[in-house]
Amino acid sequence: MGAQLRVYKRRIRSVTATKKITKAMEMIAASRVVKAQRKVAASAPYATELTRAVTAVGTGSNTKHPLTTEAETATRSAVLLLTSDRGLAGAFNSNAIKAAELLTARLEVEGKQVDTYIVGRRGLAHYNFRERKVAESWSGFTDEPTYADAKKVAGPLIEAIEKETADGGVDELHIVYTEFVSMMTQTAIDSRLLPLRLEEVAEESSSTGEILPLYEFEPSAEDVLDALLPRYVESRIYNALLQSAASKHAATRRAMKSATDNAGDLITTLSRLANAARQAEITQEISEIVGGSAALADATAGSDK
């Protein structure tokens, strides 16, 4: 019984230490997700106005540009997958990877060759383990991305969209990331960045009652689109990085809260088992004392005779 009680006490100490760690990680994730939410809200107006400007140029001119013009026969697409550098976030990374694989399969069914770009060590490890080709990858900034990180990611993608497919370019650019809906809900989605679907943007503006402003293009609509192309891609990728970071922190907070609660339940169960083992040990000791006392009494009575 004594050995069993020691085992329970050792496990209680171990689980208690783990509970302290998960509780601390939960609090850290909760503070980070608030900061990430603020950054997402701060980046939204710039991305919205930039999309409006691109839409105005695209709908107000007949200029053919990779930013707004659909390829007659798209044969090659680029998919940018956003994951995290660290785990301990539940199904956050697996959901994003699954969404990217579904998108890739859909594009391949359409007869398109897919080039995969990955942000985050978790996504890269998944593809490397399965020996899948990755065009380029980035890591080290997924928890707190900056606009400079977005520019670094957008550079090769912009070069790919500007090239001809015969020279290694792509006709379409898709992005897969986790959208932050609320503290309890984060959804892995895929979105096509380029070419921009002008009809969808126009419908969205009309449904909300917004009126697109009129623009004058100087020196030309093509030059304006050339200038807006990198800004548009960078802003959309930056917003997606921030959404992904906020979602990851929220998923980590939820996972660590669940781990903390489970540790508390396990400590309660182990404490009950330890109390039962201690009670059994005390009962056994009392029984041994009573038995020994009775045997001593019997032996003393026999010697008196």
Coordinates of C-alpha atoms in Angstrom, one line a residue:
M1 CA 0.0 0.0 0.0
G2 CA 2.8 2.4 0.8
A3 CA 4.4 2.0 -2.6
Q4 CA 1.0 2.6 -4.3
L5 CA 0.5 5.8 -2.3
R6 CA 3.9 7.1 -3.3
V7 CA 3.1 6.5 -6.9
Y8 CA -0.1 8.5 -6.6
K9 CA 1.7 11.4 -4.8
R10 CA 4.4 11.5 -7.5
R11 CA 1.8 11.6 -10.3
I12 CA -0.1 14.4 -8.5
R13 CA 3.1 16.5 -8.3
S14 CA 3.8 15.9 -12.0
V15 CA 0.3 16.8 -13.1
T16 CA 0.2 19.8 -10.8
A17 CA 3.4 21.1 -12.4
T18 CA 2.0 20.5 -15.9
K19 CA -1.2 22.4 -14.9
K20 CA 0.8 25.4 -13.9
I21 CA 2.6 25.4 -17.3
T22 CA -0.6 25.1 -19.3
K23 CA -2.3 27.8 -17.2
A24 CA 0.6 30.1 -17.9
M25 CA 0.5 29.3 -21.6
E26 CA -3.3 30.0 -21.7
M27 CA -2.8 33.4 -20.1
I28 CA 0.0 34.3 -22.6
A29 CA -2.1 33.2 -25.6
A30 CA -5.1 35.2 -24.3
S31 CA -3.0 38.4 -24.1
R32 CA -1.5 37.8 -27.5
V33 CA -4.8 37.2 -29.3
V34 CA -6.1 40.6 -28.1
K35 CA -3.1 42.3 -29.6
A36 CA -3.5 40.3 -32.8
Q37 CA -7.2 41.3 -33.0
R38 CA -6.3 44.9 -32.8
K39 CA -3.7 44.6 -35.6
V40 CA -6.3 42.8 -37.8
A41 CA -8.8 45.6 -37.2
A42 CA -6.1 48.3 -37.9
S43 CA -5.1 46.6 -41.3
A44 CA -8.6 46.2 -42.6
P45 CA -9.3 49.8 -43.7
Y46 CA -6.1 50.0 -45.8
A47 CA -6.9 46.7 -47.5
T48 CA -10.5 47.7 -48.2
E49 CA -9.6 51.0 -49.8
L50 CA -6.8 49.5 -51.9
T51 CA -9.3 46.9 -53.2
R52 CA -11.7 49.6 -54.1
A53 CA -9.0 51.5 -56.0
V54 CA -8.0 48.4 -57.9
T55 CA -11.6 47.6 -58.7
A56 CA -12.2 51.2 -60.0
V57 CA -9.2 50.9 -62.3
G58 CA -10.2 47.5 -63.5
T59 CA -13.8 48.4 -64.2
G60 CA -13.1 51.9 -65.5
S61 CA -10.6 50.9 -68.2
N62 CA -10.0 48.2 -70.8
T63 CA -6.4 47.6 -69.7
K64 CA -5.3 43.9 -69.7
H65 CA -3.3 43.3 -66.5
P66 CA -2.4 40.2 -64.4
L67 CA -4.1 41.9 -61.5
T68 CA -7.6 42.0 -63.1
T69 CA -7.5 39.9 -66.3
E70 CA -8.5 36.2 -66.4
A71 CA -6.2 34.0 -68.4
E72 CA -8.0 32.4 -71.4
T73 CA -6.7 28.9 -70.4
A74 CA -5.2 28.9 -66.9
T75 CA -2.6 26.1 -66.7
R76 CA -0.6 26.9 -63.6
S77 CA -1.6 28.2 -60.1
A78 CA 0.3 29.2 -57.0
V79 CA -1.1 28.3 -53.6
L80 CA 0.2 30.1 -50.5
L81 CA -0.5 28.1 -47.3
L82 CA -0.3 29.9 -43.9
T83 CA 0.4 27.7 -40.9
S84 CA 2.3 28.3 -37.6
D85 CA 5.8 27.7 -36.4
R86 CA 4.6 26.0 -33.2
G87 CA 2.1 23.5 -32.2
L88 CA -0.1 23.1 -29.1
A89 CA -3.0 24.7 -31.0
G90 CA -5.4 21.9 -31.4
A91 CA -6.5 21.3 -35.0
F92 CA -5.3 24.8 -36.2
N93 CA -2.6 23.6 -38.5
S94 CA -4.2 20.3 -39.6
N95 CA -7.4 22.2 -40.7
A96 CA -5.3 24.7 -42.8
I97 CA -3.3 21.9 -44.4
K98 CA -6.4 19.9 -45.2
A99 CA -8.0 23.0 -46.8
A100 CA -4.8 23.5 -48.9
E101 CA -4.8 19.9 -50.0
L102 CA -8.5 20.1 -51.0
L103 CA -7.8 23.2 -53.0
T104 CA -4.8 21.6 -54.7
A105 CA -6.8 18.6 -55.6
R106 CA -9.5 20.8 -57.1
L107 CA -7.1 22.8 -59.2
E108 CA -5.4 19.6 -60.4
V109 CA -8.7 18.2 -61.5
E110 CA -9.2 21.4 -63.5
G111 CA -5.9 20.5 -65.3
K112 CA -3.7 23.1 -63.6
Q113 CA -0.2 22.6 -62.3
V114 CA 0.1 23.8 -58.7
D115 CA 3.1 25.4 -57.1
T116 CA 2.9 25.4 -53.3
Y117 CA 4.3 28.2 -51.1
I118 CA 4.3 27.7 -47.3
V119 CA 4.5 30.0 -44.3
G120 CA 5.2 28.2 -41.0
R121 CA 7.4 25.3 -39.9
R122 CA 4.3 23.0 -39.2
G123 CA 3.1 23.2 -42.8
L124 CA 6.6 22.7 -44.2
A125 CA 7.3 19.7 -42.0
H126 CA 4.0 18.1 -43.2
Y127 CA 5.0 18.5 -46.8
N128 CA 8.6 17.5 -46.3
F129 CA 7.6 14.3 -44.4
R130 CA 5.4 13.3 -47.4
E131 CA 8.2 14.3 -49.8
R132 CA 6.0 16.9 -51.6
K133 CA 7.7 19.7 -53.6
V134 CA 7.5 23.2 -52.1
A135 CA 8.4 26.1 -54.3
E136 CA 9.4 28.3 -51.3
S137 CA 8.8 28.6 -47.6
W138 CA 9.2 31.1 -44.8
S139 CA 9.2 30.8 -41.0
G140 CA 10.1 32.5 -37.8
F141 CA 7.4 35.2 -37.7
T142 CA 4.0 33.5 -37.6
D143 CA 3.2 34.5 -34.0
E144 CA 3.7 38.3 -34.6
P145 CA 3.9 39.0 -38.3
T146 CA 4.9 42.5 -39.6
Y147 CA 4.3 44.2 -42.9
A148 CA 7.9 43.6 -43.7
D149 CA 7.3 39.9 -43.4
A150 CA 4.3 40.2 -45.7
K151 CA 6.5 42.0 -48.3
K152 CA 9.1 39.2 -48.0
V153 CA 6.4 36.6 -48.7
A154 CA 4.7 38.6 -51.5
G155 CA 7.9 39.2 -53.5
P156 CA 8.3 35.7 -55.1
L157 CA 4.5 35.5 -55.7
I158 CA 4.4 38.8 -57.5
E159 CA 7.3 37.7 -59.7
A160 CA 5.5 34.5 -60.5
I161 CA 2.3 36.2 -61.5
E162 CA 4.1 38.7 -63.7
K163 CA 6.0 36.0 -65.6
E164 CA 4.8 34.0 -68.5
T165 CA 3.8 30.4 -67.6
A166 CA 6.5 29.2 -70.1
D167 CA 9.1 30.9 -67.9
G168 CA 7.9 29.5 -64.7
G169 CA 5.1 32.0 -64.0
V170 CA 1.6 31.3 -62.8
D171 CA -1.9 32.4 -64.0
E172 CA -3.6 32.4 -60.6
L173 CA -2.6 33.1 -57.0
H174 CA -4.6 31.4 -54.2
I175 CA -4.1 31.8 -50.4
V176 CA -5.2 29.4 -47.7
Y177 CA -5.3 30.7 -44.1
T178 CA -7.4 30.5 -40.9
E179 CA -9.9 33.3 -40.6
F180 CA -10.5 34.7 -37.1
V181 CA -14.3 34.7 -36.5
S182 CA -14.4 34.8 -32.7
M183 CA -12.5 33.5 -29.7
M184 CA -14.3 30.2 -30.1
T185 CA -14.5 30.0 -33.9
Q186 CA -11.6 30.0 -36.4
T187 CA -12.3 28.7 -39.9
A188 CA -9.7 27.6 -42.5
I189 CA -10.6 29.1 -45.9
D190 CA -9.1 29.5 -49.3
S191 CA -9.3 32.7 -51.4
R192 CA -8.1 33.6 -54.8
L193 CA -6.0 36.8 -54.7
L194 CA -5.2 37.1 -58.4
P195 CA -6.7 37.8 -60.8
L196 CA -9.1 39.9 -58.7
R197 CA -12.7 39.0 -59.2
L198 CA -14.1 42.5 -60.0
E199 CA -17.7 41.3 -60.2
E200 CA -17.6 39.9 -56.6
V201 CA -16.1 43.2 -55.3
A202 CA -18.7 45.2 -57.1
E203 CA -21.6 43.0 -55.9
E204 CA -20.3 43.2 -52.3
S205 CA -20.2 47.1 -52.5
S206 CA -23.7 47.3 -54.0
S207 CA -25.1 44.9 -51.4
T208 CA -23.8 47.1 -48.6
G209 CA -25.0 50.3 -50.3
E210 CA -21.4 51.6 -50.8
I211 CA -20.7 53.7 -53.9
L212 CA -17.2 53.3 -55.5
P213 CA -15.5 56.6 -56.0
L214 CA -14.5 57.9 -59.4
Y215 CA -10.7 58.0 -60.2
E216 CA -8.6 59.7 -62.9
F217 CA -5.7 57.6 -64.0
E218 CA -2.3 59.3 -64.5
P219 CA -0.2 58.6 -66.4
S220 CA -2.3 55.6 -67.5
A221 CA -4.5 52.8 -66.1
E222 CA -1.8 50.2 -66.8
D223 CA 0.9 52.2 -64.9
V224 CA -1.6 52.6 -62.0
L225 CA -2.2 48.8 -61.9
D226 CA 1.5 48.2 -62.0
A227 CA 2.0 50.3 -58.9
L228 CA -1.0 48.8 -57.2
L229 CA -0.2 45.2 -57.8
P230 CA 2.5 44.8 -55.2
R231 CA 0.6 46.9 -52.7
Y232 CA -2.6 44.9 -53.1
V233 CA -0.8 41.5 -52.8
E234 CA 1.2 42.7 -49.8
S235 CA -1.8 44.1 -48.0
R236 CA -3.9 41.0 -48.5
I237 CA -1.1 38.7 -47.4
Y238 CA -0.5 40.9 -44.3
N239 CA -4.1 40.8 -43.4
A240 CA -4.2 37.0 -43.8
L241 CA -1.0 36.6 -41.7
L242 CA -2.6 38.7 -38.9
Q243 CA -5.9 36.6 -39.2
S244 CA -3.8 33.4 -39.0
A245 CA -1.8 34.7 -36.0
A246 CA -5.0 35.7 -34.1
S247 CA -6.6 32.3 -34.9
K248 CA -3.5 30.4 -33.7
H249 CA -3.4 32.3 -30.4
A250 CA -7.1 31.7 -29.9
A251 CA -6.7 28.0 -30.7
T252 CA -3.7 27.8 -28.3
R253 CA -5.7 29.5 -25.5
R254 CA -8.6 27.1 -26.0
A255 CA -6.3 24.0 -26.2
M256 CA -4.4 25.1 -23.1
K257 CA -7.6 25.8 -21.2
S258 CA -8.8 22.3 -22.0
A259 CA -5.5 20.9 -20.9
T260 CA -5.6 22.8 -17.6
D261 CA -9.2 21.6 -17.0
N262 CA -8.2 18.0 -17.7
A263 CA -5.2 18.3 -15.4
G264 CA -7.5 19.6 -12.6
D265 CA -9.9 16.6 -13.2
L266 CA -6.9 14.2 -13.2
I267 CA -5.6 15.7 -9.9
T268 CA -9.0 15.3 -8.3
T269 CA -9.2 11.6 -9.4
L270 CA -5.6 10.9 -8.3
S271 CA -6.3 12.6 -4.9
R272 CA -9.3 10.4 -4.3
L273 CA -7.2 7.3 -5.2
A274 CA -4.4 8.5 -2.9
N275 CA -6.9 9.1 -0.1
A276 CA -8.4 5.6 -0.6
A277 CA -4.9 4.1 -0.6
R278 CA -4.0 6.0 2.6
Q279 CA -7.2 4.9 4.3
A280 CA -6.6 1.3 3.3
E281 CA -3.0 1.6 4.6
I282 CA -4.3 3.0 7.9
T283 CA -6.9 0.3 8.2
Q284 CA -4.4 -2.4 7.5
E285 CA -2.0 -0.9 10.2
I286 CA -4.9 -0.8 12.7
S287 CA -5.8 -4.4 11.9
E288 CA -2.2 -5.5 12.4
I289 CA -2.0 -3.7 15.7
V290 CA -5.3 -5.2 16.9
G291 CA -4.2 -8.6 15.7
G292 CA -0.8 -8.3 17.4
S293 CA -2.4 -7.1 20.6
A294 CA -4.8 -10.0 20.6
A295 CA -2.1 -12.5 20.0
L296 CA 0.0 -11.0 22.8
A297 CA -3.0 -11.2 25.2
D298 CA -3.6 -14.8 24.3
A299 CA 0.1 -15.6 24.8
T300 CA 0.1 -13.9 28.2
A301 CA -3.0 -15.7 29.3
G302 CA -1.5 -19.0 28.3
S303 CA 1.7 -18.4 30.4
D304 CA -0.4 -17.5 33.5
K305 CA -1.9 -21.0 33.4

